[in-house]
Amino acid sequence: MPDLAGAVWPELPERPLLVVPLGSVEQHGHHLPLATDTVVAEAVARAAGLDGVLAPAVPYGASGEHEGFPGTVSIGTEALAALLVEYGRSACRWAGRLLVVNGHGGNLDALRRAVPLLRAEGRDAAWFPCAVPGGDAHAGRTETSLLSHVEPAAVRTDRSVPGVTTPVAELLPRLRAEGVRAVSPTGVLGDPAGATADEGARLLAGMAARLAAAAARWDVGDDGRLG
């Protein structure tokens, strides 16, 4: 999949699928970089091998729940939704389809607002979540394994510490009201122990395969999600 950033306009195919990784700049514990969600989203988009053009990643998202930690930069749901709408309106002047590959759960509300609006305006847009069934929530074994495979030099294994392992569904009321730091002083929701690059490779391959299959079907739900 060619990169939009390095292309010149005459080389672009007619009405291509434009794939846009969407991430965040937010704390990921003591051992993972602030760009973790963006790195994962871009890796999944590349690994899926879609017939399209890969745009530069959008690195900022809605991460207000992590603002108790230094380094987190959140533009919030309203601003992110507006950004996605204007991005789609502009890109769809030449792109036939727009697919946002999302690496951060906090971006979902913005995607559920922006993408259906773009579709209502006649633009063929959709989004896809980088989700691992049964994975832990944040900076635990799942994300540590993924980063160990995709960007191993960025993982500071010697600094990793466990976080809160209570199921996220039980933590949601406090997370929404008080933020992550009030629930987990380490910033981790899960436990990175046991993470391996081999596991990360399998997780990445699974997400990429699900993305490729979903893009081939192009069955878009009412919330804009690619099923």
mmCIF file of N, CA and C in Angstrom, residues 77-211:
data_model
loop_
_atom_site.group_PDB
_atom_site.id
_atom_site.type_symbol
_atom_site.label_atom_id
_atom_site.label_comp_id
_atom_site.label_asym_id
_atom_site.label_seq_id
_atom_site.Cartn_x
_atom_site.Cartn_y
_atom_site.Cartn_z
ATOM 1 N N THR A 77 -13.366 14.903 22.424
ATOM 2 C CA THR A 77 -14.297 14.316 21.462
ATOM 3 C C THR A 77 -14.827 15.329 20.457
ATOM 4 N N GLU A 78 -15.203 16.515 20.921
ATOM 5 C CA GLU A 78 -15.781 17.516 20.010
ATOM 6 C C GLU A 78 -14.789 17.908 18.923
ATOM 7 N N ALA A 79 -13.572 18.208 19.334
ATOM 8 C CA ALA A 79 -12.557 18.633 18.365
ATOM 9 C C ALA A 79 -12.184 17.493 17.429
ATOM 10 N N LEU A 80 -12.069 16.293 17.970
ATOM 11 C CA LEU A 80 -11.718 15.154 17.122
ATOM 12 C C LEU A 80 -12.819 14.864 16.113
ATOM 13 N N ALA A 81 -14.067 14.913 16.544
ATOM 14 C CA ALA A 81 -15.178 14.696 15.608
ATOM 15 C C ALA A 81 -15.151 15.740 14.494
ATOM 16 N N ALA A 82 -14.925 16.993 14.852
ATOM 17 C CA ALA A 82 -14.861 18.053 13.842
ATOM 18 C C ALA A 82 -13.694 17.829 12.888
ATOM 19 N N LEU A 83 -12.547 17.428 13.431
ATOM 20 C CA LEU A 83 -11.381 17.155 12.588
ATOM 21 C C LEU A 83 -11.693 16.040 11.586
ATOM 22 N N LEU A 84 -12.312 14.955 12.063
ATOM 23 C CA LEU A 84 -12.606 13.823 11.192
ATOM 24 C C LEU A 84 -13.606 14.200 10.100
ATOM 25 N N VAL A 85 -14.591 15.016 10.447
ATOM 26 C CA VAL A 85 -15.567 15.450 9.451
ATOM 27 C C VAL A 85 -14.889 16.277 8.363
ATOM 28 N N GLU A 86 -14.090 17.252 8.764
ATOM 29 C CA GLU A 86 -13.433 18.099 7.767
ATOM 30 C C GLU A 86 -12.395 17.320 6.969
ATOM 31 N N TYR A 87 -11.719 16.390 7.620
ATOM 32 C CA TYR A 87 -10.767 15.518 6.919
ATOM 33 C C TYR A 87 -11.501 14.737 5.840
ATOM 34 N N GLY A 88 -12.616 14.124 6.220
ATOM 35 C CA GLY A 88 -13.377 13.323 5.267
ATOM 36 C C GLY A 88 -13.939 14.136 4.126
ATOM 37 N N ARG A 89 -14.453 15.319 4.424
ATOM 38 C CA ARG A 89 -15.000 16.169 3.365
ATOM 39 C C ARG A 89 -13.934 16.532 2.349
ATOM 40 N N SER A 90 -12.724 16.810 2.828
ATOM 41 C CA SER A 90 -11.647 17.179 1.920
ATOM 42 C C SER A 90 -11.127 15.964 1.150
ATOM 43 N N ALA A 91 -10.800 14.891 1.871
ATOM 44 C CA ALA A 91 -10.189 13.721 1.230
ATOM 45 C C ALA A 91 -11.120 13.066 0.220
ATOM 46 N N CYS A 92 -12.418 13.083 0.513
ATOM 47 C CA CYS A 92 -13.361 12.412 -0.380
ATOM 48 C C CYS A 92 -13.645 13.201 -1.656
ATOM 49 N N ARG A 93 -12.978 14.335 -1.834
ATOM 50 C CA ARG A 93 -13.038 15.003 -3.130
ATOM 51 C C ARG A 93 -12.292 14.195 -4.187
ATOM 52 N N TRP A 94 -11.300 13.410 -3.743
ATOM 53 C CA TRP A 94 -10.525 12.602 -4.695
ATOM 54 C C TRP A 94 -10.473 11.116 -4.333
ATOM 55 N N ALA A 95 -10.692 10.789 -3.065
ATOM 56 C CA ALA A 95 -10.696 9.391 -2.641
ATOM 57 C C ALA A 95 -12.097 8.809 -2.797
ATOM 58 N N GLY A 96 -12.187 7.576 -3.269
ATOM 59 C CA GLY A 96 -13.482 6.943 -3.428
ATOM 60 C C GLY A 96 -14.059 6.455 -2.121
ATOM 61 N N ARG A 97 -13.187 6.020 -1.231
ATOM 62 C CA ARG A 97 -13.600 5.555 0.084
ATOM 63 C C ARG A 97 -12.597 6.020 1.126
ATOM 64 N N LEU A 98 -13.095 6.209 2.350
ATOM 65 C CA LEU A 98 -12.251 6.618 3.467
ATOM 66 C C LEU A 98 -12.428 5.603 4.591
ATOM 67 N N LEU A 99 -11.321 5.054 5.069
ATOM 68 C CA LEU A 99 -11.358 4.078 6.152
ATOM 69 C C LEU A 99 -10.425 4.523 7.267
ATOM 70 N N VAL A 100 -10.985 4.787 8.447
ATOM 71 C CA VAL A 100 -10.203 5.170 9.615
ATOM 72 C C VAL A 100 -9.938 3.914 10.438
ATOM 73 N N VAL A 101 -8.671 3.610 10.663
ATOM 74 C CA VAL A 101 -8.264 2.457 11.481
ATOM 75 C C VAL A 101 -7.897 2.990 12.858
ATOM 76 N N ASN A 102 -8.739 2.701 13.833
ATOM 77 C CA ASN A 102 -8.635 3.343 15.137
ATOM 78 C C ASN A 102 -7.899 2.489 16.165
ATOM 79 N N GLY A 103 -6.901 3.099 16.810
ATOM 80 C CA GLY A 103 -6.114 2.395 17.808
ATOM 81 C C GLY A 103 -6.417 2.767 19.242
ATOM 82 N N HIS A 104 -7.364 3.675 19.488
ATOM 83 C CA HIS A 104 -7.633 4.133 20.865
ATOM 84 C C HIS A 104 -9.127 4.142 21.148
ATOM 85 N N GLY A 105 -9.519 3.429 22.200
ATOM 86 C CA GLY A 105 -10.932 3.319 22.534
ATOM 87 C C GLY A 105 -11.597 4.634 22.853
ATOM 88 N N GLY A 106 -10.849 5.597 23.374
ATOM 89 C CA GLY A 106 -11.423 6.894 23.712
ATOM 90 C C GLY A 106 -11.876 7.695 22.510
ATOM 91 N N ASN A 107 -11.489 7.259 21.307
ATOM 92 C CA ASN A 107 -11.881 7.963 20.082
ATOM 93 C C ASN A 107 -13.246 7.516 19.551
ATOM 94 N N LEU A 108 -13.841 6.515 20.175
ATOM 95 C CA LEU A 108 -15.051 5.914 19.603
ATOM 96 C C LEU A 108 -16.211 6.889 19.503
ATOM 97 N N ASP A 109 -16.433 7.709 20.521
ATOM 98 C CA ASP A 109 -17.558 8.643 20.467
ATOM 99 C C ASP A 109 -17.410 9.606 19.291
ATOM 100 N N ALA A 110 -16.194 10.070 19.054
ATOM 101 C CA ALA A 110 -15.970 10.981 17.926
ATOM 102 C C ALA A 110 -16.205 10.282 16.598
ATOM 103 N N LEU A 111 -15.741 9.043 16.475
ATOM 104 C CA LEU A 111 -15.949 8.291 15.241
ATOM 105 C C LEU A 111 -17.431 8.035 14.994
ATOM 106 N N ARG A 112 -18.159 7.729 16.060
ATOM 107 C CA ARG A 112 -19.594 7.441 15.928
ATOM 108 C C ARG A 112 -20.400 8.687 15.578
ATOM 109 N N ARG A 113 -19.842 9.854 15.807
ATOM 110 C CA ARG A 113 -20.488 11.091 15.386
ATOM 111 C C ARG A 113 -20.079 11.467 13.961
ATOM 112 N N ALA A 114 -18.777 11.408 13.710
ATOM 113 C CA ALA A 114 -18.246 11.953 12.465
ATOM 114 C C ALA A 114 -18.547 11.082 11.256
ATOM 115 N N VAL A 115 -18.318 9.786 11.377
ATOM 116 C CA VAL A 115 -18.441 8.922 10.197
ATOM 117 C C VAL A 115 -19.885 8.809 9.707
ATOM 118 N N PRO A 116 -20.877 8.616 10.579
ATOM 119 C CA PRO A 116 -22.250 8.616 10.064
ATOM 120 C C PRO A 116 -22.641 9.932 9.387
ATOM 121 N N LEU A 117 -22.116 11.055 9.890
ATOM 122 C CA LEU A 117 -22.398 12.334 9.238
ATOM 123 C C LEU A 117 -21.805 12.361 7.837
ATOM 124 N N LEU A 118 -20.562 11.926 7.711
ATOM 125 C CA LEU A 118 -19.941 11.875 6.387
ATOM 126 C C LEU A 118 -20.755 10.990 5.441
ATOM 127 N N ARG A 119 -21.223 9.868 5.950
ATOM 128 C CA ARG A 119 -22.011 8.969 5.118
ATOM 129 C C ARG A 119 -23.348 9.607 4.724
ATOM 130 N N ALA A 120 -23.952 10.308 5.671
ATOM 131 C CA ALA A 120 -25.218 10.985 5.367
ATOM 132 C C ALA A 120 -25.039 12.050 4.298
ATOM 133 N N GLU A 121 -23.841 12.599 4.211
ATOM 134 C CA GLU A 121 -23.534 13.600 3.203
ATOM 135 C C GLU A 121 -23.137 12.985 1.860
ATOM 136 N N GLY A 122 -23.157 11.649 1.797
ATOM 137 C CA GLY A 122 -22.866 10.979 0.539
ATOM 138 C C GLY A 122 -21.436 10.528 0.356
ATOM 139 N N ARG A 123 -20.665 10.531 1.445
ATOM 140 C CA ARG A 123 -19.261 10.102 1.366
ATOM 141 C C ARG A 123 -19.141 8.686 1.918
ATOM 142 N N ASP A 124 -18.412 7.842 1.229
ATOM 143 C CA ASP A 124 -18.337 6.419 1.586
ATOM 144 C C ASP A 124 -17.223 6.219 2.611
ATOM 145 N N ALA A 125 -17.535 6.512 3.860
ATOM 146 C CA ALA A 125 -16.561 6.453 4.946
ATOM 147 C C ALA A 125 -16.926 5.349 5.926
ATOM 148 N N ALA A 126 -15.913 4.851 6.625
ATOM 149 C CA ALA A 126 -16.120 3.829 7.640
ATOM 150 C C ALA A 126 -14.945 3.870 8.615
ATOM 151 N N TRP A 127 -15.111 3.180 9.754
ATOM 152 C CA TRP A 127 -13.999 3.041 10.695
ATOM 153 C C TRP A 127 -13.923 1.601 11.171
ATOM 154 N N PHE A 128 -12.718 1.229 11.625
ATOM 155 C CA PHE A 128 -12.465 -0.135 12.082
ATOM 156 C C PHE A 128 -11.649 -0.078 13.361
ATOM 157 N N PRO A 129 -12.026 -0.847 14.399
ATOM 158 C CA PRO A 129 -11.289 -0.804 15.666
ATOM 159 C C PRO A 129 -10.150 -1.820 15.711
ATOM 160 N N CYS A 130 -9.011 -1.411 16.224
ATOM 161 C CA CYS A 130 -7.907 -2.341 16.480
ATOM 162 C C CYS A 130 -8.150 -2.993 17.839
ATOM 163 N N ALA A 131 -8.969 -4.006 17.855
ATOM 164 C CA ALA A 131 -9.379 -4.642 19.105
ATOM 165 C C ALA A 131 -8.934 -6.099 19.132
ATOM 166 N N VAL A 132 -8.565 -6.571 20.330
ATOM 167 C CA VAL A 132 -8.157 -7.959 20.531
ATOM 168 C C VAL A 132 -9.174 -8.613 21.453
ATOM 169 N N PRO A 133 -9.949 -9.555 20.967
ATOM 170 C CA PRO A 133 -10.917 -10.228 21.845
ATOM 171 C C PRO A 133 -10.232 -10.839 23.065
ATOM 172 N N GLY A 134 -10.730 -10.484 24.241
ATOM 173 C CA GLY A 134 -10.156 -11.026 25.462
ATOM 174 C C GLY A 134 -8.901 -10.329 25.934
ATOM 175 N N GLY A 135 -8.454 -9.302 25.222
ATOM 176 C CA GLY A 135 -7.242 -8.599 25.620
ATOM 177 C C GLY A 135 -7.478 -7.704 26.820
ATOM 178 N N ASP A 136 -6.396 -7.361 27.528
ATOM 179 C CA ASP A 136 -6.560 -6.429 28.636
ATOM 180 C C ASP A 136 -6.656 -5.009 28.107
ATOM 181 N N ALA A 137 -6.997 -4.075 28.994
ATOM 182 C CA ALA A 137 -7.486 -2.780 28.530
ATOM 183 C C ALA A 137 -6.405 -1.797 28.115
ATOM 184 N N HIS A 138 -5.331 -1.691 28.902
ATOM 185 C CA HIS A 138 -4.425 -0.565 28.656
ATOM 186 C C HIS A 138 -3.039 -0.841 29.222
ATOM 187 N N ALA A 139 -2.049 -0.910 28.311
ATOM 188 C CA ALA A 139 -0.640 -1.043 28.677
ATOM 189 C C ALA A 139 -0.336 -2.347 29.417
ATOM 190 N N GLY A 140 -1.216 -3.333 29.252
ATOM 191 C CA GLY A 140 -0.987 -4.635 29.855
ATOM 192 C C GLY A 140 -0.300 -5.580 28.885
ATOM 193 N N ARG A 141 -0.586 -6.854 29.028
ATOM 194 C CA ARG A 141 0.086 -7.866 28.206
ATOM 195 C C ARG A 141 -0.212 -7.683 26.723
ATOM 196 N N THR A 142 -1.446 -7.327 26.377
ATOM 197 C CA THR A 142 -1.827 -7.214 24.965
ATOM 198 C C THR A 142 -0.989 -6.160 24.251
ATOM 199 N N GLU A 143 -1.022 -4.933 24.738
ATOM 200 C CA GLU A 143 -0.294 -3.849 24.062
ATOM 201 C C GLU A 143 1.215 -4.036 24.187
ATOM 202 N N THR A 144 1.682 -4.596 25.301
ATOM 203 C CA THR A 144 3.116 -4.819 25.455
ATOM 204 C C THR A 144 3.601 -5.856 24.451
ATOM 205 N N SER A 145 2.814 -6.904 24.225
ATOM 206 C CA SER A 145 3.182 -7.894 23.211
ATOM 207 C C SER A 145 3.201 -7.267 21.820
ATOM 208 N N LEU A 146 2.175 -6.476 21.512
ATOM 209 C CA LEU A 146 2.122 -5.832 20.198
ATOM 210 C C LEU A 146 3.326 -4.930 19.958
ATOM 211 N N LEU A 147 3.649 -4.098 20.926
ATOM 212 C CA LEU A 147 4.798 -3.197 20.758
ATOM 213 C C LEU A 147 6.106 -3.964 20.731
ATOM 214 N N SER A 148 6.187 -5.067 21.467
ATOM 215 C CA SER A 148 7.400 -5.883 21.458
ATOM 216 C C SER A 148 7.669 -6.450 20.075
ATOM 217 N N HIS A 149 6.609 -6.662 19.308
ATOM 218 C CA HIS A 149 6.762 -7.133 17.926
ATOM 219 C C HIS A 149 6.977 -5.986 16.948
ATOM 220 N N VAL A 150 6.164 -4.935 17.074
ATOM 221 C CA VAL A 150 6.178 -3.865 16.074
ATOM 222 C C VAL A 150 7.340 -2.905 16.268
ATOM 223 N N GLU A 151 7.627 -2.555 17.492
ATOM 224 C CA GLU A 151 8.654 -1.547 17.786
ATOM 225 C C GLU A 151 9.394 -1.935 19.075
ATOM 226 N N PRO A 152 10.143 -3.033 19.045
ATOM 227 C CA PRO A 152 10.727 -3.582 20.267
ATOM 228 C C PRO A 152 11.649 -2.626 21.014
ATOM 229 N N ALA A 153 12.348 -1.762 20.297
ATOM 230 C CA ALA A 153 13.271 -0.845 20.960
ATOM 231 C C ALA A 153 12.555 0.167 21.846
ATOM 232 N N ALA A 154 11.242 0.350 21.621
ATOM 233 C CA ALA A 154 10.476 1.327 22.400
ATOM 234 C C ALA A 154 9.933 0.754 23.700
ATOM 235 N N VAL A 155 10.027 -0.559 23.895
ATOM 236 C CA VAL A 155 9.475 -1.205 25.084
ATOM 237 C C VAL A 155 10.548 -1.280 26.172
ATOM 238 N N ARG A 156 10.260 -0.668 27.310
ATOM 239 C CA ARG A 156 11.209 -0.637 28.431
ATOM 240 C C ARG A 156 10.794 -1.708 29.446
ATOM 241 N N THR A 157 11.111 -2.934 29.095
ATOM 242 C CA THR A 157 10.654 -4.077 29.874
ATOM 243 C C THR A 157 11.095 -3.994 31.324
ATOM 244 N N ASP A 158 12.291 -3.471 31.577
ATOM 245 C CA ASP A 158 12.809 -3.411 32.946
ATOM 246 C C ASP A 158 12.013 -2.454 33.827
ATOM 247 N N ARG A 159 11.179 -1.611 33.227
ATOM 248 C CA ARG A 159 10.387 -0.644 33.994
ATOM 249 C C ARG A 159 8.927 -1.070 34.140
ATOM 250 N N SER A 160 8.553 -2.175 33.528
ATOM 251 C CA SER A 160 7.131 -2.542 33.527
ATOM 252 C C SER A 160 6.669 -2.958 34.919
ATOM 253 N N VAL A 161 5.478 -2.524 35.256
ATOM 254 C CA VAL A 161 4.864 -2.855 36.545
ATOM 255 C C VAL A 161 3.404 -3.219 36.297
ATOM 256 N N PRO A 162 2.834 -4.066 37.141
ATOM 257 C CA PRO A 162 1.429 -4.424 36.952
ATOM 258 C C PRO A 162 0.510 -3.274 37.325
ATOM 259 N N GLY A 163 -0.686 -3.342 36.791
ATOM 260 C CA GLY A 163 -1.698 -2.354 37.131
ATOM 261 C C GLY A 163 -2.903 -3.019 37.747
ATOM 262 N N VAL A 164 -4.029 -2.368 37.640
ATOM 263 C CA VAL A 164 -5.274 -2.917 38.151
ATOM 264 C C VAL A 164 -5.793 -3.943 37.148
ATOM 265 N N THR A 165 -6.133 -5.127 37.623
ATOM 266 C CA THR A 165 -6.589 -6.191 36.732
ATOM 267 C C THR A 165 -8.093 -6.443 36.835
ATOM 268 N N THR A 166 -8.794 -5.589 37.569
ATOM 269 C CA THR A 166 -10.257 -5.684 37.622
ATOM 270 C C THR A 166 -10.831 -5.487 36.219
ATOM 271 N N PRO A 167 -11.833 -6.270 35.826
ATOM 272 C CA PRO A 167 -12.433 -6.071 34.499
ATOM 273 C C PRO A 167 -12.870 -4.625 34.286
ATOM 274 N N VAL A 168 -12.590 -4.118 33.082
ATOM 275 C CA VAL A 168 -12.856 -2.705 32.789
ATOM 276 C C VAL A 168 -14.329 -2.355 32.972
ATOM 277 N N ALA A 169 -15.213 -3.285 32.660
ATOM 278 C CA ALA A 169 -16.638 -3.005 32.821
ATOM 279 C C ALA A 169 -16.980 -2.597 34.244
ATOM 280 N N GLU A 170 -16.274 -3.182 35.206
ATOM 281 C CA GLU A 170 -16.504 -2.837 36.610
ATOM 282 C C GLU A 170 -15.870 -1.494 36.975
ATOM 283 N N LEU A 171 -14.841 -1.113 36.244
ATOM 284 C CA LEU A 171 -14.117 0.127 36.553
ATOM 285 C C LEU A 171 -14.692 1.352 35.850
ATOM 286 N N LEU A 172 -15.512 1.147 34.835
ATOM 287 C CA LEU A 172 -15.946 2.255 33.977
ATOM 288 C C LEU A 172 -16.534 3.441 34.727
ATOM 289 N N PRO A 173 -17.441 3.230 35.693
ATOM 290 C CA PRO A 173 -17.991 4.411 36.383
ATOM 291 C C PRO A 173 -16.908 5.291 37.006
ATOM 292 N N ARG A 174 -15.926 4.682 37.668
ATOM 293 C CA ARG A 174 -14.847 5.472 38.273
ATOM 294 C C ARG A 174 -13.925 6.058 37.217
ATOM 295 N N LEU A 175 -13.644 5.293 36.168
ATOM 296 C CA LEU A 175 -12.780 5.811 35.109
ATOM 297 C C LEU A 175 -13.371 7.065 34.485
ATOM 298 N N ARG A 176 -14.682 7.036 34.247
ATOM 299 C CA ARG A 176 -15.341 8.189 33.634
ATOM 300 C C ARG A 176 -15.415 9.372 34.588
ATOM 301 N N ALA A 177 -15.620 9.092 35.851
ATOM 302 C CA ALA A 177 -15.785 10.175 36.819
ATOM 303 C C ALA A 177 -14.465 10.734 37.319
ATOM 304 N N GLU A 178 -13.457 9.869 37.466
ATOM 305 C CA GLU A 178 -12.226 10.287 38.144
ATOM 306 C C GLU A 178 -10.979 10.163 37.289
ATOM 307 N N GLY A 179 -11.051 9.446 36.170
ATOM 308 C CA GLY A 179 -9.870 9.259 35.334
ATOM 309 C C GLY A 179 -9.071 8.038 35.738
ATOM 310 N N VAL A 180 -8.110 7.691 34.882
ATOM 311 C CA VAL A 180 -7.335 6.467 35.080
ATOM 312 C C VAL A 180 -6.468 6.536 36.328
ATOM 313 N N ARG A 181 -5.886 7.686 36.597
ATOM 314 C CA ARG A 181 -4.928 7.754 37.711
ATOM 315 C C ARG A 181 -5.589 7.451 39.054
ATOM 316 N N ALA A 182 -6.852 7.810 39.202
ATOM 317 C CA ALA A 182 -7.553 7.532 40.448
ATOM 318 C C ALA A 182 -7.787 6.044 40.633
ATOM 319 N N VAL A 183 -7.825 5.309 39.529
ATOM 320 C CA VAL A 183 -8.084 3.872 39.576
ATOM 321 C C VAL A 183 -6.786 3.074 39.600
ATOM 322 N N SER A 184 -5.800 3.521 38.817
ATOM 323 C CA SER A 184 -4.518 2.817 38.710
ATOM 324 C C SER A 184 -3.373 3.811 38.752
ATOM 325 N N PRO A 185 -2.685 3.938 39.876
ATOM 326 C CA PRO A 185 -1.576 4.899 39.980
ATOM 327 C C PRO A 185 -0.450 4.639 38.990
ATOM 328 N N THR A 186 -0.312 3.401 38.506
ATOM 329 C CA THR A 186 0.722 3.104 37.512
ATOM 330 C C THR A 186 0.297 3.490 36.104
ATOM 331 N N GLY A 187 -0.998 3.728 35.903
ATOM 332 C CA GLY A 187 -1.511 4.003 34.566
ATOM 333 C C GLY A 187 -1.834 2.757 33.774
ATOM 334 N N VAL A 188 -1.591 1.587 34.331
ATOM 335 C CA VAL A 188 -1.793 0.318 33.634
ATOM 336 C C VAL A 188 -3.117 -0.295 34.068
ATOM 337 N N LEU A 189 -3.896 -0.750 33.092
ATOM 338 C CA LEU A 189 -5.117 -1.506 33.353
ATOM 339 C C LEU A 189 -4.894 -2.897 32.782
ATOM 340 N N GLY A 190 -4.300 -3.757 33.582
ATOM 341 C CA GLY A 190 -3.881 -5.077 33.138
ATOM 342 C C GLY A 190 -2.530 -5.392 33.738
ATOM 343 N N ASP A 191 -1.846 -6.382 33.200
ATOM 344 C CA ASP A 191 -0.537 -6.783 33.705
ATOM 345 C C ASP A 191 0.341 -7.158 32.519
ATOM 346 N N PRO A 192 1.453 -6.430 32.310
ATOM 347 C CA PRO A 192 2.307 -6.726 31.155
ATOM 348 C C PRO A 192 3.136 -7.997 31.288
ATOM 349 N N ALA A 193 3.124 -8.628 32.447
ATOM 350 C CA ALA A 193 3.932 -9.830 32.642
ATOM 351 C C ALA A 193 3.552 -10.902 31.619
ATOM 352 N N GLY A 194 4.573 -11.548 31.080
ATOM 353 C CA GLY A 194 4.348 -12.620 30.120
ATOM 354 C C GLY A 194 4.227 -12.175 28.681
ATOM 355 N N ALA A 195 4.283 -10.891 28.430
ATOM 356 C CA ALA A 195 4.189 -10.393 27.057
ATOM 357 C C ALA A 195 5.399 -10.832 26.241
ATOM 358 N N THR A 196 5.156 -11.208 24.991
ATOM 359 C CA THR A 196 6.238 -11.616 24.098
ATOM 360 C C THR A 196 6.022 -11.060 22.702
ATOM 361 N N ALA A 197 7.115 -10.944 21.970
ATOM 362 C CA ALA A 197 7.018 -10.484 20.584
ATOM 363 C C ALA A 197 6.276 -11.499 19.721
ATOM 364 N N ASP A 198 6.447 -12.780 20.016
ATOM 365 C CA ASP A 198 5.738 -13.808 19.244
ATOM 366 C C ASP A 198 4.224 -13.667 19.417
ATOM 367 N N GLU A 199 3.804 -13.422 20.661
ATOM 368 C CA GLU A 199 2.380 -13.205 20.890
ATOM 369 C C GLU A 199 1.911 -11.954 20.149
ATOM 370 N N GLY A 200 2.729 -10.917 20.179
ATOM 371 C CA GLY A 200 2.386 -9.690 19.472
ATOM 372 C C GLY A 200 2.232 -9.909 17.984
ATOM 373 N N ALA A 201 3.093 -10.739 17.403
ATOM 374 C CA ALA A 201 2.984 -11.031 15.975
ATOM 375 C C ALA A 201 1.664 -11.728 15.659
ATOM 376 N N ARG A 202 1.254 -12.649 16.530
ATOM 377 C CA ARG A 202 -0.018 -13.353 16.310
ATOM 378 C C ARG A 202 -1.201 -12.391 16.458
ATOM 379 N N LEU A 203 -1.131 -11.511 17.462
ATOM 380 C CA LEU A 203 -2.218 -10.552 17.674
ATOM 381 C C LEU A 203 -2.337 -9.597 16.486
ATOM 382 N N LEU A 204 -1.194 -9.127 15.999
ATOM 383 C CA LEU A 204 -1.203 -8.209 14.857
ATOM 384 C C LEU A 204 -1.769 -8.902 13.620
ATOM 385 N N ALA A 205 -1.345 -10.128 13.383
ATOM 386 C CA ALA A 205 -1.829 -10.864 12.221
ATOM 387 C C ALA A 205 -3.338 -11.069 12.296
ATOM 388 N N GLY A 206 -3.846 -11.331 13.497
ATOM 389 C CA GLY A 206 -5.289 -11.517 13.654
ATOM 390 C C GLY A 206 -6.068 -10.252 13.357
ATOM 391 N N MET A 207 -5.601 -9.117 13.891
ATOM 392 C CA MET A 207 -6.290 -7.853 13.626
ATOM 393 C C MET A 207 -6.216 -7.484 12.155
ATOM 394 N N ALA A 208 -5.051 -7.693 11.553
ATOM 395 C CA ALA A 208 -4.892 -7.360 10.138
ATOM 396 C C ALA A 208 -5.803 -8.218 9.273
ATOM 397 N N ALA A 209 -5.919 -9.498 9.616
ATOM 398 C CA ALA A 209 -6.799 -10.380 8.844
ATOM 399 C C ALA A 209 -8.253 -9.959 8.979
ATOM 400 N N ARG A 210 -8.655 -9.572 10.196
ATOM 401 C CA ARG A 210 -10.040 -9.118 10.391
ATOM 402 C C ARG A 210 -10.303 -7.824 9.630
ATOM 403 N N LEU A 211 -9.315 -6.937 9.610
ATOM 404 C CA LEU A 211 -9.466 -5.693 8.861
ATOM 405 C C LEU A 211 -9.586 -5.975 7.366
#
